[in-house]
Coordinates of C-alpha atoms and ligand atoms in Angstrom, one line a residue:
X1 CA -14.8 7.7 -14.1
X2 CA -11.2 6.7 -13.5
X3 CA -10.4 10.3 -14.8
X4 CA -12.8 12.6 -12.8
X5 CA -12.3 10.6 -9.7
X6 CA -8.8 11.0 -9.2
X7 CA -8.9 15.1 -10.3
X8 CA -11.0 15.3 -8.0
X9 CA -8.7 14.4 -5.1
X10 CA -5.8 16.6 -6.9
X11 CA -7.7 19.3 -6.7
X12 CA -9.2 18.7 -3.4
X13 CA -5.7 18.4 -1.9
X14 CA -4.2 21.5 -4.0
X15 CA -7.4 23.6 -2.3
X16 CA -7.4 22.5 1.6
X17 CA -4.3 20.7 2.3
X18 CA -1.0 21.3 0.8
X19 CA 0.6 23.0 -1.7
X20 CA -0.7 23.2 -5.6
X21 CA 0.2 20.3 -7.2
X22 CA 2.6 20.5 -10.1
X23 CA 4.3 16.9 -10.2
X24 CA 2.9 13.8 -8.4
X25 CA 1.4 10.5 -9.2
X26 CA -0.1 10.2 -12.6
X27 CA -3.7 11.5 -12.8
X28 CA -5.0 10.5 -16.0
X29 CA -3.8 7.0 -15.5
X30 CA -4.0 3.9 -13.6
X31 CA -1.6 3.8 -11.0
X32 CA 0.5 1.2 -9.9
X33 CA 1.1 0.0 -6.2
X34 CA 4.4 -1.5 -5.3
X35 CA 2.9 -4.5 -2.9
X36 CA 5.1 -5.1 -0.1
X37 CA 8.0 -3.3 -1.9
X38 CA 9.3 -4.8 -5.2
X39 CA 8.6 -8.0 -3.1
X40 CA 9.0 -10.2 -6.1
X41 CA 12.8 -9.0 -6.2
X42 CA 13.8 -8.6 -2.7
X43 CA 12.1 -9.6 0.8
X44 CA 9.1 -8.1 1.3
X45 CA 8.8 -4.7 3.2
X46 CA 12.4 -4.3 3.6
X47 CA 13.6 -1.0 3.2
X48 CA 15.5 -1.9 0.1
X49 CA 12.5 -3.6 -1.4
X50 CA 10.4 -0.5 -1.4
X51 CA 13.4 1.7 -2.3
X52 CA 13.5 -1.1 -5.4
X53 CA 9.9 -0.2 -6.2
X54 CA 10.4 3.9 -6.6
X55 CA 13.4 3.0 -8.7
X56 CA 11.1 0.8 -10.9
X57 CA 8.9 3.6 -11.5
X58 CA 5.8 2.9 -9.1
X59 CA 3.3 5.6 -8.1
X60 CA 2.8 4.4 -4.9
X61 CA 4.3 1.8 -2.1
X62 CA 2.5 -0.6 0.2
X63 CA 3.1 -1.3 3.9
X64 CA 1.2 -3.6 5.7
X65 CA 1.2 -2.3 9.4
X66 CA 1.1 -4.2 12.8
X67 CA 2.2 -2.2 16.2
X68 CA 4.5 -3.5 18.6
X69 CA 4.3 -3.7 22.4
X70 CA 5.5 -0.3 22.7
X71 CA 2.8 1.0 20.2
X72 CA 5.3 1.6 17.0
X73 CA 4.7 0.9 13.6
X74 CA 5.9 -1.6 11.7
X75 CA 6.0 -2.7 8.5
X76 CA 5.1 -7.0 8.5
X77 CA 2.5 -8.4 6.7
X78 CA 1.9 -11.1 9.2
X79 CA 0.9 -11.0 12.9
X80 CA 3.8 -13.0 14.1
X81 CA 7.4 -13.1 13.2
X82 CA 7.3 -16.9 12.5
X83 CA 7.5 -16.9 8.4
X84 CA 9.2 -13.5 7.3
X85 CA 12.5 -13.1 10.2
X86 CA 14.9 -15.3 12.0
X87 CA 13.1 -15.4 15.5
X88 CA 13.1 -18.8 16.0
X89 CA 17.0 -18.5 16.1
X90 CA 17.1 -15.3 18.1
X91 CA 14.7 -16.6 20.6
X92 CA 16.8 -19.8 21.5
X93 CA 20.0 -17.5 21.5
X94 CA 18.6 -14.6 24.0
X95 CA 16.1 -16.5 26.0
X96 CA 13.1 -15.6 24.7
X97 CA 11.5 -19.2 23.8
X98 CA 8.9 -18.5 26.8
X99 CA 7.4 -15.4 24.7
X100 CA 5.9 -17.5 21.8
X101 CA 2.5 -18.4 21.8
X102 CA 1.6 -22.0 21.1
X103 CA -1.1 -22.3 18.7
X104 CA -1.6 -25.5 17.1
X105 CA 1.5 -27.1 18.5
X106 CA 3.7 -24.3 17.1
X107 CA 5.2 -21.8 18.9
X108 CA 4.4 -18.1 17.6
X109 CA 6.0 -14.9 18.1
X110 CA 3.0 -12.5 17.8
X111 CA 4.4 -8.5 16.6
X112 CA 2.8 -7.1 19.5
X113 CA 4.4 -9.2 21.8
X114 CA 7.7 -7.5 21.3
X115 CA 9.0 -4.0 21.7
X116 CA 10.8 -2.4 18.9
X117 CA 13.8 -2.2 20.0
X118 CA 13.7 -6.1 20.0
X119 CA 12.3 -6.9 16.4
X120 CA 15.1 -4.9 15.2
X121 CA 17.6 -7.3 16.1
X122 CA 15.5 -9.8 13.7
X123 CA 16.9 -10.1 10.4
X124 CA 14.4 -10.2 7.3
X125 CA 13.2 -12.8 5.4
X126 CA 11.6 -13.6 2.0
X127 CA 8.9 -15.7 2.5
X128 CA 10.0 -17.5 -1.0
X129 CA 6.8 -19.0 -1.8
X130 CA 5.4 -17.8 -5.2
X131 CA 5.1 -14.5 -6.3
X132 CA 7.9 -13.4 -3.4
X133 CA 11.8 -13.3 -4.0
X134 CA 14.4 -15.8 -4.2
X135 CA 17.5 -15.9 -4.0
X136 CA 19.4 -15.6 -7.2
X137 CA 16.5 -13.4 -9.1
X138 CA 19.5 -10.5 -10.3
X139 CA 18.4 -8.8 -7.2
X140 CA 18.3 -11.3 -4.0
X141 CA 21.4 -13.1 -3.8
X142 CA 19.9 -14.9 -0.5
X143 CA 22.1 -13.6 2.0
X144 CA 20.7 -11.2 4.9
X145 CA 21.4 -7.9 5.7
X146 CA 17.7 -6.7 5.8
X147 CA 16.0 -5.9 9.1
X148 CA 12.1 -5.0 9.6
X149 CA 11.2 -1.7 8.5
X150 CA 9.4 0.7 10.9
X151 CA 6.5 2.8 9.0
X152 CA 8.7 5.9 9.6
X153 CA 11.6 4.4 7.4
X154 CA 8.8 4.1 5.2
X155 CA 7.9 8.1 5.2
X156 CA 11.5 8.7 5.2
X157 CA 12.3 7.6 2.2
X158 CA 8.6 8.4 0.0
X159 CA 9.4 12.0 1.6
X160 CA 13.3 12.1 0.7
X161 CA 12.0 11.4 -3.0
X162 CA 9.8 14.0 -3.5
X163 CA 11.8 16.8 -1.8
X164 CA 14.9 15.7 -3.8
X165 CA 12.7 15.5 -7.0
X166 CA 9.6 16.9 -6.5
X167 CA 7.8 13.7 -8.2
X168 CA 5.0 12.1 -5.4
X169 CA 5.6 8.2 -4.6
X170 CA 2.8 7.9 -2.6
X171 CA 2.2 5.6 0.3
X172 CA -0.3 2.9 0.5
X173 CA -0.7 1.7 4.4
X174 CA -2.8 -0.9 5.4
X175 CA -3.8 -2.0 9.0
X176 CA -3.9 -4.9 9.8
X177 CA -6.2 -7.1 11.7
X178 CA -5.0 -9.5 14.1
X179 CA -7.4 -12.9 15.2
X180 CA -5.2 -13.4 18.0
X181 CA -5.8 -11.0 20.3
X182 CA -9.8 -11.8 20.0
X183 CA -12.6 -9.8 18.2
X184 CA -13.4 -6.9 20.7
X185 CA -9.4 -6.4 21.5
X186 CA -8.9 -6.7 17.7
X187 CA -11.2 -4.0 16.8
X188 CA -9.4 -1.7 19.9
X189 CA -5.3 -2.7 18.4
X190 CA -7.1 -1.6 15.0
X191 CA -8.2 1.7 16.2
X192 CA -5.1 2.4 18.1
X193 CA -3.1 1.6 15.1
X194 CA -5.1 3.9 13.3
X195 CA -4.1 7.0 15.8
X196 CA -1.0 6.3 15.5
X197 CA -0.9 6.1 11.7
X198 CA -3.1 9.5 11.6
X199 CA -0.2 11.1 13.9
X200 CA 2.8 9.8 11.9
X201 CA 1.2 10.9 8.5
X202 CA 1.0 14.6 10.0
X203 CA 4.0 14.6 11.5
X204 CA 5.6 18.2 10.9
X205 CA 9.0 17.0 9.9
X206 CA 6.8 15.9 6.4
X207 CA 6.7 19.6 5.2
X208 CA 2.6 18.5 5.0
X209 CA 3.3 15.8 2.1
X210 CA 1.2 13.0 3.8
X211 CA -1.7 15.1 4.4
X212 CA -1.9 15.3 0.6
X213 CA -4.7 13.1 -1.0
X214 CA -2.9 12.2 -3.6
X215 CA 0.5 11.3 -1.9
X216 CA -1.5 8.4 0.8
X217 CA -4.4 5.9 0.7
X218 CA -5.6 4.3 3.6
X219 CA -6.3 0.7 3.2
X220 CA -8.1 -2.1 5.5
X221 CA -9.9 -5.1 5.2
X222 CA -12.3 -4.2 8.4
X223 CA -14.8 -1.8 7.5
X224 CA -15.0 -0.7 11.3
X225 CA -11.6 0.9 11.3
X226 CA -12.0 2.9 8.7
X227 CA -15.4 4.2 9.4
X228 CA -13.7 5.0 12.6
X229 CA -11.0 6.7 10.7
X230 CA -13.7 8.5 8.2
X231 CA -14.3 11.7 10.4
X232 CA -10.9 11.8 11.0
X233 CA -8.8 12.1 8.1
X234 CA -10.3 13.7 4.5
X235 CA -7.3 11.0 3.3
X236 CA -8.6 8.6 0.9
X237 CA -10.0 5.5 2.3
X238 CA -9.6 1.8 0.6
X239 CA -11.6 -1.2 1.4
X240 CA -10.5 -4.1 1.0
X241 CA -13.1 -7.0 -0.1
X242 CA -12.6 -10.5 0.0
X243 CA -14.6 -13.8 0.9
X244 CA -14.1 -15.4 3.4
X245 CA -15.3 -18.7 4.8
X246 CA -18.0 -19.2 7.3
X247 CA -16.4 -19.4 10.8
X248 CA -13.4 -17.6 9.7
X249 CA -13.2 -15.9 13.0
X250 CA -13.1 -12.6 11.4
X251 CA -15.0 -9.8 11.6
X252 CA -17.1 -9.0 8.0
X253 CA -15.2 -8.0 5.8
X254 CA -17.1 -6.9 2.1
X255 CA -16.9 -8.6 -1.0
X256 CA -16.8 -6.9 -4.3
X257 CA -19.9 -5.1 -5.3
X258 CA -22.3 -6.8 -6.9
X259 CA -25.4 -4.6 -6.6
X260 CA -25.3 -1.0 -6.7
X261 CA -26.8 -0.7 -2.9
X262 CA -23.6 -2.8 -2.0
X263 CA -21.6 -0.6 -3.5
X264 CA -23.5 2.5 -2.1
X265 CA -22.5 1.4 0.7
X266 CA -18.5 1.3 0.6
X267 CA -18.8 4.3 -0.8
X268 CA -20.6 5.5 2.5
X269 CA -17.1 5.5 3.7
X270 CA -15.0 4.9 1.5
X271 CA -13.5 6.4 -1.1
X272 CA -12.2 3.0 -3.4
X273 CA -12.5 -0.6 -2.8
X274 CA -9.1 -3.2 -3.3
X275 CA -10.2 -6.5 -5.2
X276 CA -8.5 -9.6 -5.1
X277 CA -8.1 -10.6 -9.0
X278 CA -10.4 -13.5 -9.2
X279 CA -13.2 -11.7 -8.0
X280 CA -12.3 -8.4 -10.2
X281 CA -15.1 -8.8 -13.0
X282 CA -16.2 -6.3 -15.4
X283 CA -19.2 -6.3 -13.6
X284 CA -18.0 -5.6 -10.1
X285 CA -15.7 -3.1 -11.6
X286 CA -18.2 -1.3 -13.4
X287 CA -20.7 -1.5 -10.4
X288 CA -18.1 -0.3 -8.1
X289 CA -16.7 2.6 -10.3
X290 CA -20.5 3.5 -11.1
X291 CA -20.9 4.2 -7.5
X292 CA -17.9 6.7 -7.4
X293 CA -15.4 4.2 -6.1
X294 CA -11.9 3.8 -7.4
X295 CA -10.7 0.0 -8.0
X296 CA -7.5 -1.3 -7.2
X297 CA -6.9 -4.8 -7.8
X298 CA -4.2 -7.1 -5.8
X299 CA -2.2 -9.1 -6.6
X300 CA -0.3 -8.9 -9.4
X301 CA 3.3 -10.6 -10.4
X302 CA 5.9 -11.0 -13.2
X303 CA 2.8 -11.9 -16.0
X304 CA 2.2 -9.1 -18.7
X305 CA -1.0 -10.5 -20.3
X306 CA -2.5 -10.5 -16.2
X307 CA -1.8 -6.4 -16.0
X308 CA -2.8 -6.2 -19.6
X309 CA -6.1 -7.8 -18.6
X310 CA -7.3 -5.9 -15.6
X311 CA -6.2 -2.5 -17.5
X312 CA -8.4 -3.9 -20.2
X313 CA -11.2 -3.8 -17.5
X314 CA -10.8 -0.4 -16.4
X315 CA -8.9 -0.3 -12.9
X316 CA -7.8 2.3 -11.5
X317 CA -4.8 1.0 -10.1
X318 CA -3.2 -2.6 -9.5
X319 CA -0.7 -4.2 -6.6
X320 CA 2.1 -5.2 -7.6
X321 CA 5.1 -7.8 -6.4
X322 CA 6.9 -6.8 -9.3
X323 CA 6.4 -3.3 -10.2
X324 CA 8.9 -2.6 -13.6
X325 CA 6.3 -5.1 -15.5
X326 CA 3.3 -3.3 -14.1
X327 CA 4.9 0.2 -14.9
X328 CA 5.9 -1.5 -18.4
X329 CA 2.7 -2.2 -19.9
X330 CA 1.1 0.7 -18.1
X331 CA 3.3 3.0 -19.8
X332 CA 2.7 1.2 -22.8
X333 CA -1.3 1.4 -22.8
X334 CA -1.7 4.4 -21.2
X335 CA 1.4 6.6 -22.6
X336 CA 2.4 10.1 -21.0
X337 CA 2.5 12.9 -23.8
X338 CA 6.0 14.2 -24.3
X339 CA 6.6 17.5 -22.8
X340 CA 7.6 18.7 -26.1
X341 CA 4.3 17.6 -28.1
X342 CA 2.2 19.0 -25.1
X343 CA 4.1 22.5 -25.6
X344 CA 3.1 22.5 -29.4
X345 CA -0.2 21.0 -28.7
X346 CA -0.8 24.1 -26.3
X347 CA 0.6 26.5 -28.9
X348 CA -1.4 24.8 -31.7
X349 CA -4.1 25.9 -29.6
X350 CA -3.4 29.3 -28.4
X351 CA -2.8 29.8 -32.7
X352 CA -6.3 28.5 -32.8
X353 CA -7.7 31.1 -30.5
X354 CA -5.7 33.7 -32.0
X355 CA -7.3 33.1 -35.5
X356 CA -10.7 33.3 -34.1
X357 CA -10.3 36.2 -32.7
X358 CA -8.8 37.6 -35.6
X359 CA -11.8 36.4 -38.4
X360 CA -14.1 37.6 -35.6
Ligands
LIG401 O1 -3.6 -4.7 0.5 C1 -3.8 -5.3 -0.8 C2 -3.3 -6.6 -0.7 O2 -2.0 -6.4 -0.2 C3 -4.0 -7.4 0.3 O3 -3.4 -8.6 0.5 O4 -2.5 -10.1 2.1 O5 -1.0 -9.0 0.6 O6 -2.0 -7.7 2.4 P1 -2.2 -8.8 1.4
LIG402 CA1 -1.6 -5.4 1.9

């Protein structure tokens, strides 16, 4: 399934969209998604934490997106600035205390309460709690130079890899949804990011790279963006499933397949489901991928045996926080045939041919 799938959008991109494809992510294998960057090494969605996670070998690197007041992209995982940047500090030195929002006693500095040009004078955090870099790791010594990446920084450097190398490191957006702003303005920020994803991906100054299938997946948790996206892109679409509990305040967001109608469905429109690891059961794998659905689970960290385990069950891809252990024991399960051994394999079988048209 993994296979066919995943050819398919190869060959789809080498026939519409771009040019043929000679080197990009790995076809014939399950790919692996740097989450957040190599966020278990350095803070997450810094520039230097995804530039870690192409070093480490990944196929792919993952922004989570929120816009700002002036409607650009940004790379954050959370709506506010609160847990991954030093705005506290910056808002008591420059005045701007009266922006945060006070939710629960605390004050909050919501992303789209800010222009760019103002989150950029933030300096970057790691979170630090599990699964997220600390200091003294051999890659983080805890000091901060980093500063909030904007989703063309992001481009930047997937496209400055492939046109100095010609090897694909795909990107891996997700929008995200924001409670704050209320369901019906929620749904609208959504669909705006959305254009403004759509008109960053096809920017020219890409040579058409992020019009490719295989060099961008789309990712949300909320179905409605990305049925909104569906007749808009011919990008591959991700959704993301989860439970979540009653009175969440957010708007349904699907769990993994358990039937094949439910998965019928995703794949109505979309193109491969993401799958938090608990819920990632042979069963809702195999439902999923029966219904012509890629799997991709999140999250995964510094454990072998838990990468060794879902490539057991068949995804076709995994998130990451530390990708060199993910690319590790995906290169050792699912090994690449030297160029060499291909070549005689090939000749072996042009010999073959050969004979038979000889003895015939
Ligand atoms: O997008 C897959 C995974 O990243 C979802 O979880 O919360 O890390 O964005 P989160
Ligand atoms: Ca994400």
């Amino acid at each position: 399934m993994r296979r066919s799938l995943l050819a398919g959008l190869v060959i789809a991109g080498a026939a519409g969209m771009g040019p043929d494809v000679t080197a990009g992510p790995l076809v014939e294998r399950p790919i692996v998604i740097a989450h957040r960057g190599a966020s278990g090494y350095l803070p997450e969605h810094t520039i230097e934490a995804y530039r870690l996670g192409i070093r480490q070998g990944a196929d792919f690197i993952e922004p989570d997106l929120f816009l700002t007041r002036d409607r650009r992209l940004v790379a954050l995982h959370d709506d506010t600035l609160n847990a991954t940047t030093n705005i506290q500090e910056v808002a008591a030195a420059k005045g701007w205390t009266d922006r945060a929002r006070i939710v629960g006693g605390r004050p909050l500095y919501y992303v789209f309460d800010f222009d760019l040009a103002e989150i950029r004078q933030l300096t970057a955090r790691s979170r630090g709690t599990a699964g997220y870099s600390r200091p003294g790791n051999g890659f983080y010594d805890g000091s901060e130079p980093f500063k909030v990446t904007t989703f063309t920084e992001v481009l930047e450097i997937a496209y400055e890899h492939w046109r100095d190398t010609g090897h694909i490191v795909g990107v891996y957006p997700e929008l995200k949804f924001t409670q704050a702003l209320g369901p019906a303005a929620g749904i609208a920020y959504l669909t705006a990011m959305a254009d403004a994803l759509l008109a960053e991906l096809a920017d020219p100054r890409w040579d058409g790279l992020f019009e490719r299938p295989e060099a961008v997946f789309i990712q949300s948790f909320i179905p409605a963006v990305l049925q909104y996206l569906r007749p808009k892109t011919a990008l591959p679409l991700v959704a993301l499933t989860f439970t979540l509990p009653d009175g969440s305040g957010f708007p349904p967001v699907p769990t993994c397949p358990a039937t094949a109608e439910a998965a019928a469905a995703l794949r109505a429109f979309a193109d491969g489901i993401g799958v938090n690891a608990p819920a990632a059961t042979e069963a809702c794998i195999g439902t999923a991928q029966a219904a012509g659905l890629l799997v991709h689970v999140y999250t995964l960290t510094d454990d072998p045996a838990a990468y060794r385990l879902f490539f057991g069950r068949g995804v076709d891809g995994v998130f990451s926080n530390h990708p060199d252990i993910g690319v590790a024991v995906r290169n050792e399960l699912f090994p690449v045939p030297e160029p060499a051994t291909a070549a005689l394999f090939g000749l072996a079988l042009l010999g073959l041919a050969a004979a038979r048209r000889v003895s015939a």
